Amino acid sequence: MKAVNRRVSVSGLGSAMGELPSGTGTGTVRKQALLNRTVRYALQAVNYAGLLLLVLVFALPFAWMMSTSLKTLPETMIFPPEWIPRSPVWQNYADAWNTGPFLHYFTNSIIIAAGILILQLATIIPAAYAFARYKFAGSGFLFGIVMVTLMIPAQLIFLPVYLELSAWKLLNTHLGLVLPFASSAFGIFLLRQAFMQVSDELVEAGRLDQASEWKIIVHIMVPLAKPVLVTFMLFSFIAHWNDYFWPLVMTTNETARTLPIGIAKIREVEGVATWNTLMAGNLILVAPILVVFFFSQRQIIRAFVYNGVK
Amino acid sequence: MTTAWDKLRPYGMVAPAIIIFSLFFIYPIFYMIYLSLFDWNFVSPTKSFVGIQNFRDLLTDADFRKVLSNTTIYTIMTVTLTTVLALLLALWLNRKGILHGFVQGAIFSPHIISLVSISLLWSWLMDPEYGLMNWVIGLFGFGKLAWLSHPGTSLISLVIVAVWKGVGYNTLVFIAGLQSIPGDIYEAAALDRSKPWTTFMKLILPMLSPTIFFLVIINMLGSFQVFETIAIMTQGGPINSTNTLVYYIYENGFRFFKIGYASAAGVILLGIVGVLTLVYFRLLSKRVHYR
Amino acid sequence: MAKIELKHISKKFKDETIIQDLNLTIKDGSFTVLVGPSGCGKSTTLRMIAGLEKASGGEIWIGGECVNDTAPGLRDVAMVFQNYALYPTMSVRGNIEFGLKNRGVAKSEREALVNDISEIVGLKPHLDKKPQSLSGGQRQRVALARAMVKKPKVFILDEPLSNLDAKLRNQMRTELIQLHRRLGTTFVYVTHDQVEAMSMGDEIVVMNGGVIQQAESPLKLYHDPANLFTAQFIGTPAMNMMNIRDVRGLGLTAGEQVGFVGFRPEQAHIQEAGMIGDGYKLEGEIITRESLGAENIYQIQSRTGIFFVKTFLEPLVEDAQVTVVVPYDQLYYFAPNGERLRGISARAAGGNVT
């Protein structure tokens, strides 16, 4: 942009002074262009260096976690720290796994996260369809309940819910951990938007094809909302797989405890902090999510950012 | 052929969701407000009505004041740092291409990882003796810090963890916001010979303001409810320097069985969250109207 | 095959009345076109026949059966939508057989039907593609096939050609006419395009403001419009219309009833020097000339306003000032309220010619 301006002014000057040989003009331009290119390369170098630094800030902690998980206990107590373990101690993973009933925690995590997801799908799809497609008395009020729920964090009401579940004898049960999240206000909100975008004509075509409402949902609506549904499923599964607070509060014994609780408990096992075992356990917890993230990064990012943009 | 079922169908379809929400979100709020007016230890069969005594006690309790101020300081620092850093990163990283996509993915990754993992990892990184953080600041010539184990640095350490976890998500939301600004506006500004700084202040920032408000509110709501990092990394210590609202409610309810007292604290948190939520609601309805 | 009767149909959206007391009989096997400007109620009428919209009052009969309380899927009607409304997640085959599946038609029979239909509309090679990968014309054919495969009593088409480009539109127009001949089923077709209506329909229903203006065969509609609206709606350019106050030099019988006098652009002649024609004369200045080769359209500014003249297979008139002659028997008369007045005859009023 600047170079172009300069060339215009130079040639303008040239013609004002009578037909000067144009050599001087082009020379200036060439020098300027050279300078511009240098500046641009320098900026680019700074840019790449910055990007590298940024990635390191986020990648190094994970690398450090992996490194620690393969060290011996004395090796963790060296300062300044060494990055590469002298000989990898895979035993740490077995040790972490054996600090508690980890297979049990793992199964619980799967049962609870999957149970929540299945119930959520079963409740949000019809609700989202009704809110998107039907006009019915009180729909505004009922959708108000959804919106209020969307805004209430579970962190806020754990005490009364605890008392509720305890009264129903649901503490320390899988059901007690699943039921409060058996529907999702966020899911309804998201899916309703998607359903509303489906053209009326398509639904009408279905009606003329003698499709029942159920068939319209299953054969027309859900296939069209698939990207949004996948987004929501990723979001829900990750959120509940990771959840620490709710299982911590709603369990008092091992029956229904999940992986995050188990990992957090490694720390309490012995008096001395065995960071190598702890990081090994931590990797067991993190690895599945990071693997899933690696393969569906785009969709997961959309799942979480969608929450913020819509 | 409008049968009774046709009329009832929408209600049948929303009923399961509405019942769940009513049982586990709406009703508990009223139950908590009710409990806050009683003195009850969870075990005793009788609850004794004490009116607003719990609230009075709370407001005169030095610990609770400390908790409120901790929570407020934590929130202000976390929100400011996260939002400003994220905006700068977004302006920098808002480019297409594999490299920038990779960097975006990298800074986002902590957001999908369990807070348990992050808390454990950072407890280790911030270990006063052998932690990596001390090595890093050592590279810049600083001496060892106690991080979480010293009341002077514990809260800011938690802020660092929160910013590390949240900045990537915030950046990507900002980038989404930036990308929703139509490109021809930049072109029009360039044709009007607007300087980059002017373009940013007069065009980008105002058009981004809904996103900024949204993120500020979301971050504030999140920060006011911070629990996991505290439960795992500091347990509110040392000497109450990191005790915050949700942790305080948790301890009073589940350690000391002061259900009424904890509920009253919960109601205060509800008030704070409620105000923020109302602001958020207004914003959201505006955003929905835009579309 | 079925006759459709609309009896005293009304339709309200909230407090707004869209249609009031509409009566219409659509003949069995006819190609009936509902035409009118947007918002005239033609689409609403169509959707009420299909059952997608409930009438606020009155009765709809299809094939001698009152269908007021029959669900759309059970009315035995098939519809082609403006945007085709193809199910994007199903293949072409899936689209065509979805209705059959819902009716519980056996698989072997379904396959035979889909085969036959796709043969007719030429979709055989595309059966396993998704609609998104087809061209506009092919999508249109899928929509037609989906409707045809159900062998309905009535075909309903809601502006089905409006999304096609001009060339394809002409081609599909012909194909639809042939299709109607072959099937012999009642077609109800909605369009806002009067050219489409004239070229396709054997019965045209002109609507405006929720009221049927005239229901006639195309030629009758053109030659014998019932009112000002129809007269001006049918024909391109529209019929020229003059307020009676501006008309000079025209002696009319029963002239006091007349509010407007009109003539079709193609019935007027531009008078050449020395030629004497009998008729109503108008002088003016040609402001634009559009020549399509075979026909020329002139826009002429006269004392009474702008009007059009259309000529066929004649050289382009180069003069600026012209006199236009309209034969007396080609003048149409309308009452101030728009009603057509018949049986009025005209002659030159002496000395008043301008």
CSV table of N, CA and C in Angstrom, one decimal, chain C residues 59-174:
chain,number,residue,atom,x,y,z
C,59,GLU,N,-66.5,-25.3,4.3
C,59,GLU,CA,-66.2,-26.8,4.1
C,59,GLU,C,-65.4,-27.0,2.8
C,60,ILE,N,-64.5,-28.0,2.9
C,60,ILE,CA,-63.8,-28.4,1.7
C,60,ILE,C,-64.1,-29.8,1.4
C,61,TRP,N,-64.5,-30.0,0.1
C,61,TRP,CA,-64.9,-31.3,-0.3
C,61,TRP,C,-63.9,-31.8,-1.4
C,62,ILE,N,-63.4,-33.0,-1.3
C,62,ILE,CA,-62.6,-33.5,-2.3
C,62,ILE,C,-63.2,-34.9,-2.7
C,63,GLY,N,-63.5,-35.0,-4.0
C,63,GLY,CA,-64.1,-36.2,-4.5
C,63,GLY,C,-65.4,-36.6,-3.8
C,64,GLY,N,-66.2,-35.6,-3.5
C,64,GLY,CA,-67.5,-35.9,-2.9
C,64,GLY,C,-67.4,-36.3,-1.4
C,65,GLU,N,-66.3,-35.9,-0.8
C,65,GLU,CA,-66.1,-36.2,0.6
C,65,GLU,C,-65.6,-34.9,1.4
C,66,CYS,N,-66.3,-34.7,2.5
C,66,CYS,CA,-65.8,-33.5,3.2
C,66,CYS,C,-64.6,-33.8,4.0
C,67,VAL,N,-63.5,-33.1,3.7
C,67,VAL,CA,-62.2,-33.4,4.3
C,67,VAL,C,-61.8,-32.4,5.4
C,68,ASN,N,-62.7,-31.7,5.9
C,68,ASN,CA,-62.4,-30.7,6.9
C,68,ASN,C,-61.6,-31.3,8.0
C,69,ASP,N,-61.9,-32.5,8.5
C,69,ASP,CA,-61.3,-33.1,9.6
C,69,ASP,C,-60.3,-34.2,9.2
C,70,THR,N,-59.9,-34.2,8.0
C,70,THR,CA,-59.0,-35.2,7.5
C,70,THR,C,-57.5,-34.7,7.6
C,71,ALA,N,-56.6,-35.5,8.1
C,71,ALA,CA,-55.2,-35.1,8.2
C,71,ALA,C,-54.6,-35.0,6.8
C,72,PRO,N,-53.7,-34.1,6.6
C,72,PRO,CA,-53.1,-33.9,5.2
C,72,PRO,C,-52.7,-35.2,4.6
C,73,GLY,N,-52.1,-36.1,5.4
C,73,GLY,CA,-51.6,-37.4,4.8
C,73,GLY,C,-52.7,-38.3,4.3
C,74,LEU,N,-53.9,-38.1,4.8
C,74,LEU,CA,-55.0,-39.0,4.5
C,74,LEU,C,-55.9,-38.4,3.4
C,75,ARG,N,-55.6,-37.2,2.9
C,75,ARG,CA,-56.5,-36.6,1.9
C,75,ARG,C,-56.4,-37.1,0.5
C,76,ASP,N,-55.3,-37.9,0.3
C,76,ASP,CA,-55.0,-38.4,-1.0
C,76,ASP,C,-54.6,-37.3,-1.9
C,77,VAL,N,-53.9,-36.3,-1.4
C,77,VAL,CA,-53.4,-35.2,-2.3
C,77,VAL,C,-51.9,-35.3,-2.2
C,78,ALA,N,-51.2,-34.8,-3.3
C,78,ALA,CA,-49.8,-34.7,-3.2
C,78,ALA,C,-49.4,-33.3,-3.6
C,79,MET,N,-48.3,-32.9,-3.0
C,79,MET,CA,-48.0,-31.5,-3.2
C,79,MET,C,-46.5,-31.3,-3.7
C,80,VAL,N,-46.3,-30.4,-4.6
C,80,VAL,CA,-45.0,-30.0,-5.0
C,80,VAL,C,-44.7,-28.6,-4.4
C,81,PHE,N,-43.7,-28.5,-3.6
C,81,PHE,CA,-43.5,-27.2,-2.9
C,81,PHE,C,-42.6,-26.3,-3.7
C,82,GLN,N,-42.7,-25.0,-3.4
C,82,GLN,CA,-41.9,-24.0,-4.1
C,82,GLN,C,-40.4,-24.3,-4.0
C,83,ASN,N,-40.0,-24.6,-2.8
C,83,ASN,CA,-38.5,-24.9,-2.7
C,83,ASN,C,-38.3,-26.4,-2.7
C,84,TYR,N,-39.2,-27.2,-3.2
C,84,TYR,CA,-39.2,-28.6,-3.4
C,84,TYR,C,-39.3,-29.4,-2.1
C,85,ALA,N,-38.8,-28.8,-1.0
C,85,ALA,CA,-38.9,-29.5,0.3
C,85,ALA,C,-38.5,-31.0,0.2
C,86,LEU,N,-37.3,-31.2,-0.5
C,86,LEU,CA,-36.8,-32.6,-0.5
C,86,LEU,C,-36.1,-32.9,0.8
C,87,TYR,N,-36.3,-34.1,1.3
C,87,TYR,CA,-35.6,-34.4,2.6
C,87,TYR,C,-34.1,-34.5,2.3
C,88,PRO,N,-33.3,-33.6,2.9
C,88,PRO,CA,-31.9,-33.5,2.5
C,88,PRO,C,-31.1,-34.7,3.0
C,89,THR,N,-31.6,-35.4,4.0
C,89,THR,CA,-30.8,-36.5,4.5
C,89,THR,C,-31.1,-37.8,3.9
C,90,MET,N,-32.1,-37.8,3.0
C,90,MET,CA,-32.4,-39.1,2.3
C,90,MET,C,-32.0,-39.1,0.9
C,91,SER,N,-31.7,-40.2,0.3
C,91,SER,CA,-31.4,-40.3,-1.1
C,91,SER,C,-32.6,-40.0,-1.9
C,92,VAL,N,-32.4,-39.9,-3.2
C,92,VAL,CA,-33.6,-39.6,-4.1
C,92,VAL,C,-34.6,-40.8,-4.0
C,93,ARG,N,-34.1,-42.0,-3.9
C,93,ARG,CA,-35.0,-43.1,-3.7
C,93,ARG,C,-35.8,-43.0,-2.4
C,94,GLY,N,-35.0,-42.6,-1.3
C,94,GLY,CA,-35.6,-42.5,0.0
C,94,GLY,C,-36.7,-41.4,0.0
C,95,ASN,N,-36.4,-40.3,-0.7
C,95,ASN,CA,-37.4,-39.2,-0.9
C,95,ASN,C,-38.7,-39.7,-1.5
C,96,ILE,N,-38.5,-40.5,-2.6
C,96,ILE,CA,-39.7,-40.9,-3.4
C,96,ILE,C,-40.5,-41.9,-2.6
C,97,GLU,N,-39.8,-42.8,-1.9
C,97,GLU,CA,-40.6,-43.9,-1.3
C,97,GLU,C,-41.0,-43.6,0.2
C,98,PHE,N,-40.6,-42.5,0.7
C,98,PHE,CA,-40.9,-42.2,2.1
C,98,PHE,C,-42.5,-42.2,2.4
C,99,GLY,N,-43.2,-41.6,1.5
C,99,GLY,CA,-44.7,-41.7,1.6
C,99,GLY,C,-45.2,-43.1,1.5
C,100,LEU,N,-44.7,-43.8,0.6
C,100,LEU,CA,-45.1,-45.2,0.4
C,100,LEU,C,-44.9,-46.0,1.7
C,101,LYS,N,-43.7,-45.8,2.2
C,101,LYS,CA,-43.3,-46.5,3.5
C,101,LYS,C,-44.3,-46.2,4.6
C,102,ASN,N,-44.6,-44.9,4.7
C,102,ASN,CA,-45.5,-44.5,5.7
C,102,ASN,C,-46.9,-45.1,5.5
C,103,ARG,N,-47.2,-45.4,4.3
C,103,ARG,CA,-48.6,-46.0,4.0
C,103,ARG,C,-48.5,-47.5,4.2
C,104,GLY,N,-47.3,-48.1,4.4
C,104,GLY,CA,-47.2,-49.5,4.6
C,104,GLY,C,-47.2,-50.3,3.3
C,105,VAL,N,-46.7,-49.7,2.2
C,105,VAL,CA,-46.7,-50.4,1.0
C,105,VAL,C,-45.5,-51.4,1.0
C,106,ALA,N,-45.7,-52.6,0.6
C,106,ALA,CA,-44.7,-53.6,0.7
C,106,ALA,C,-43.5,-53.3,-0.1
C,107,LYS,N,-42.4,-53.9,0.3
C,107,LYS,CA,-41.1,-53.5,-0.3
C,107,LYS,C,-41.0,-53.7,-1.8
C,108,SER,N,-41.4,-54.9,-2.2
C,108,SER,CA,-41.3,-55.2,-3.7
C,108,SER,C,-42.2,-54.3,-4.5
C,109,GLU,N,-43.3,-54.0,-4.0
C,109,GLU,CA,-44.2,-53.1,-4.7
C,109,GLU,C,-43.6,-51.7,-4.8
C,110,ARG,N,-43.0,-51.3,-3.6
C,110,ARG,CA,-42.4,-50.0,-3.6
C,110,ARG,C,-41.3,-49.9,-4.6
C,111,GLU,N,-40.5,-50.9,-4.7
C,111,GLU,CA,-39.4,-50.9,-5.7
C,111,GLU,C,-39.9,-50.7,-7.1
C,112,ALA,N,-41.0,-51.5,-7.4
C,112,ALA,CA,-41.5,-51.4,-8.7
C,112,ALA,C,-42.0,-50.0,-9.0
C,113,LEU,N,-42.8,-49.4,-8.1
C,113,LEU,CA,-43.3,-48.1,-8.3
C,113,LEU,C,-42.2,-47.0,-8.5
C,114,VAL,N,-41.2,-47.1,-7.6
C,114,VAL,CA,-40.1,-46.2,-7.7
C,114,VAL,C,-39.4,-46.3,-9.0
C,115,ASN,N,-39.2,-47.5,-9.5
C,115,ASN,CA,-38.6,-47.8,-10.8
C,115,ASN,C,-39.4,-47.1,-11.9
C,116,ASP,N,-40.7,-47.4,-11.9
C,116,ASP,CA,-41.6,-46.8,-13.0
C,116,ASP,C,-41.5,-45.3,-13.0
C,117,ILE,N,-41.7,-44.7,-11.8
C,117,ILE,CA,-41.7,-43.3,-11.8
C,117,ILE,C,-40.4,-42.7,-12.2
C,118,SER,N,-39.3,-43.2,-11.7
C,118,SER,CA,-38.0,-42.6,-12.0
C,118,SER,C,-37.7,-42.8,-13.5
C,119,GLU,N,-38.3,-43.8,-14.1
C,119,GLU,CA,-38.2,-44.0,-15.6
C,119,GLU,C,-38.9,-42.8,-16.3
C,120,ILE,N,-40.1,-42.5,-15.8
C,120,ILE,CA,-40.9,-41.5,-16.5
C,120,ILE,C,-40.2,-40.1,-16.4
C,121,VAL,N,-39.7,-39.8,-15.2
C,121,VAL,CA,-39.1,-38.4,-15.0
C,121,VAL,C,-37.6,-38.4,-15.3
C,122,GLY,N,-37.1,-39.6,-15.7
C,122,GLY,CA,-35.7,-39.6,-16.0
C,122,GLY,C,-34.7,-39.5,-14.9
C,123,LEU,N,-35.0,-40.1,-13.8
C,123,LEU,CA,-34.1,-40.0,-12.6
C,123,LEU,C,-33.4,-41.3,-12.3
C,124,LYS,N,-33.6,-42.3,-13.2
C,124,LYS,CA,-33.1,-43.6,-13.0
C,124,LYS,C,-31.6,-43.6,-12.5
C,125,PRO,N,-30.7,-42.8,-13.2
C,125,PRO,CA,-29.3,-42.9,-12.8
C,125,PRO,C,-29.0,-42.2,-11.5
C,126,HIS,N,-30.0,-41.5,-11.0
C,126,HIS,CA,-29.6,-40.6,-9.8
C,126,HIS,C,-30.3,-41.1,-8.5
C,127,LEU,N,-30.9,-42.3,-8.6
C,127,LEU,CA,-31.7,-42.8,-7.4
C,127,LEU,C,-31.0,-42.8,-6.1
C,128,ASP,N,-29.6,-43.1,-6.1
C,128,ASP,CA,-28.9,-43.2,-4.9
C,128,ASP,C,-28.2,-42.0,-4.5
C,129,LYS,N,-28.4,-40.9,-5.2
C,129,LYS,CA,-27.7,-39.6,-4.9
C,129,LYS,C,-28.6,-38.9,-3.8
C,130,LYS,N,-27.9,-37.9,-3.2
C,130,LYS,CA,-28.6,-37.0,-2.3
C,130,LYS,C,-29.1,-35.8,-3.1
C,131,PRO,N,-30.3,-35.3,-2.7
C,131,PRO,CA,-30.8,-34.2,-3.5
C,131,PRO,C,-29.9,-33.0,-3.7
C,132,GLN,N,-29.0,-32.8,-2.7
C,132,GLN,CA,-28.1,-31.6,-2.8
C,132,GLN,C,-27.1,-31.7,-4.0
C,133,SER,N,-26.9,-33.0,-4.5
C,133,SER,CA,-25.9,-33.1,-5.6
C,133,SER,C,-26.6,-33.0,-6.9
C,134,LEU,N,-27.9,-32.7,-6.9
C,134,LEU,CA,-28.6,-32.7,-8.2
C,134,LEU,C,-28.8,-31.2,-8.6
C,135,SER,N,-29.1,-31.0,-9.9
C,135,SER,CA,-29.3,-29.7,-10.5
C,135,SER,C,-30.7,-29.3,-10.1
C,136,GLY,N,-31.0,-28.0,-10.3
C,136,GLY,CA,-32.4,-27.5,-10.0
C,136,GLY,C,-33.5,-28.2,-10.7
C,137,GLY,N,-33.3,-28.5,-12.0
C,137,GLY,CA,-34.3,-29.2,-12.8
C,137,GLY,C,-34.5,-30.7,-12.3
C,138,GLN,N,-33.3,-31.3,-11.9
C,138,GLN,CA,-33.5,-32.7,-11.4
C,138,GLN,C,-34.2,-32.7,-10.1
C,139,ARG,N,-33.9,-31.7,-9.2
C,139,ARG,CA,-34.6,-31.6,-7.9
C,139,ARG,C,-36.1,-31.5,-8.2
C,140,GLN,N,-36.4,-30.6,-9.1
C,140,GLN,CA,-37.8,-30.4,-9.5
C,140,GLN,C,-38.5,-31.8,-9.8
C,141,ARG,N,-37.7,-32.6,-10.6
C,141,ARG,CA,-38.2,-33.9,-11.0
C,141,ARG,C,-38.4,-34.8,-9.8
C,142,VAL,N,-37.5,-34.7,-8.9
C,142,VAL,CA,-37.6,-35.6,-7.7
C,142,VAL,C,-38.9,-35.2,-7.0
C,143,ALA,N,-39.1,-33.9,-6.8
C,143,ALA,CA,-40.3,-33.4,-6.2
C,143,ALA,C,-41.6,-33.9,-6.9
C,144,LEU,N,-41.5,-33.9,-8.2
C,144,LEU,CA,-42.7,-34.4,-9.0
C,144,LEU,C,-42.8,-35.9,-8.8
C,145,ALA,N,-41.7,-36.6,-8.9
C,145,ALA,CA,-41.8,-38.1,-8.7
C,145,ALA,C,-42.3,-38.4,-7.3
C,146,ARG,N,-41.9,-37.7,-6.3
C,146,ARG,CA,-42.4,-38.0,-5.0
C,146,ARG,C,-43.9,-37.8,-4.9
C,147,ALA,N,-44.4,-36.8,-5.6
C,147,ALA,CA,-45.8,-36.6,-5.6
C,147,ALA,C,-46.5,-37.7,-6.4
C,148,MET,N,-46.0,-38.0,-7.6
C,148,MET,CA,-46.7,-38.9,-8.5
C,148,MET,C,-46.8,-40.3,-8.0
C,149,VAL,N,-45.7,-40.7,-7.3
C,149,VAL,CA,-45.6,-42.1,-6.9
C,149,VAL,C,-46.8,-42.5,-6.0
C,150,LYS,N,-47.4,-41.6,-5.4
C,150,LYS,CA,-48.5,-41.9,-4.5
C,150,LYS,C,-49.8,-42.0,-5.2
C,151,LYS,N,-49.8,-41.8,-6.5
C,151,LYS,CA,-51.0,-41.8,-7.3
C,151,LYS,C,-52.2,-41.1,-6.6
C,152,PRO,N,-52.0,-39.8,-6.4
C,152,PRO,CA,-53.0,-39.1,-5.6
C,152,PRO,C,-54.2,-38.7,-6.4
C,153,LYS,N,-55.3,-38.4,-5.8
C,153,LYS,CA,-56.5,-37.9,-6.5
C,153,LYS,C,-56.3,-36.5,-7.0
C,154,VAL,N,-55.5,-35.7,-6.3
C,154,VAL,CA,-55.3,-34.3,-6.6
C,154,VAL,C,-53.8,-34.0,-6.5
C,155,PHE,N,-53.3,-33.3,-7.5
C,155,PHE,CA,-51.9,-32.7,-7.4
C,155,PHE,C,-52.0,-31.3,-7.0
C,156,ILE,N,-51.2,-30.9,-6.1
C,156,ILE,CA,-51.1,-29.5,-5.7
C,156,ILE,C,-49.7,-29.0,-5.9
C,157,LEU,N,-49.6,-27.9,-6.7
C,157,LEU,CA,-48.3,-27.3,-7.0
C,157,LEU,C,-48.2,-25.9,-6.6
C,158,ASP,N,-47.3,-25.6,-5.7
C,158,ASP,CA,-47.2,-24.2,-5.1
C,158,ASP,C,-46.0,-23.5,-5.8
C,159,GLU,N,-46.2,-22.7,-6.8
C,159,GLU,CA,-45.2,-22.0,-7.5
C,159,GLU,C,-44.0,-22.9,-7.7
C,160,PRO,N,-44.1,-24.0,-8.4
C,160,PRO,CA,-43.1,-25.0,-8.4
C,160,PRO,C,-41.9,-24.6,-9.4
C,161,LEU,N,-42.2,-23.6,-10.2
C,161,LEU,CA,-41.1,-23.3,-11.2
C,161,LEU,C,-40.4,-22.0,-10.9
C,162,SER,N,-40.7,-21.4,-9.7
C,162,SER,CA,-40.2,-20.1,-9.5
C,162,SER,C,-38.7,-20.1,-9.2
C,163,ASN,N,-38.1,-21.3,-8.9
C,163,ASN,CA,-36.7,-21.3,-8.5
C,163,ASN,C,-35.9,-21.7,-9.7
C,164,LEU,N,-36.5,-21.9,-10.9
C,164,LEU,CA,-35.7,-22.3,-12.0
C,164,LEU,C,-35.3,-21.1,-12.9
C,165,ASP,N,-34.3,-21.3,-13.7
C,165,ASP,CA,-33.9,-20.2,-14.6
C,165,ASP,C,-34.9,-20.2,-15.8
C,166,ALA,N,-34.9,-19.1,-16.6
C,166,ALA,CA,-36.0,-18.9,-17.6
C,166,ALA,C,-36.1,-20.1,-18.5
C,167,LYS,N,-35.0,-20.6,-19.0
C,167,LYS,CA,-35.0,-21.6,-20.1
C,167,LYS,C,-35.6,-22.9,-19.5
C,168,LEU,N,-35.1,-23.3,-18.3
C,168,LEU,CA,-35.6,-24.5,-17.7
C,168,LEU,C,-37.0,-24.4,-17.3
C,169,ARG,N,-37.4,-23.2,-17.0
C,169,ARG,CA,-38.8,-23.0,-16.6
C,169,ARG,C,-39.7,-23.2,-17.8
C,170,ASN,N,-39.4,-22.8,-19.0
C,170,ASN,CA,-40.2,-23.0,-20.1
C,170,ASN,C,-40.3,-24.5,-20.4
C,171,GLN,N,-39.2,-25.2,-20.3
C,171,GLN,CA,-39.1,-26.6,-20.6
C,171,GLN,C,-40.0,-27.4,-19.6
C,172,MET,N,-39.9,-27.0,-18.3
C,172,MET,CA,-40.7,-27.7,-17.3
C,172,MET,C,-42.2,-27.4,-17.4
C,173,ARG,N,-42.5,-26.2,-17.9
C,173,ARG,CA,-43.9,-25.9,-18.2
C,173,ARG,C,-44.5,-26.9,-19.1
C,174,THR,N,-43.8,-27.1,-20.2
C,174,THR,CA,-44.3,-28.0,-21.2
C,174,THR,C,-44.4,-29.4,-20.6
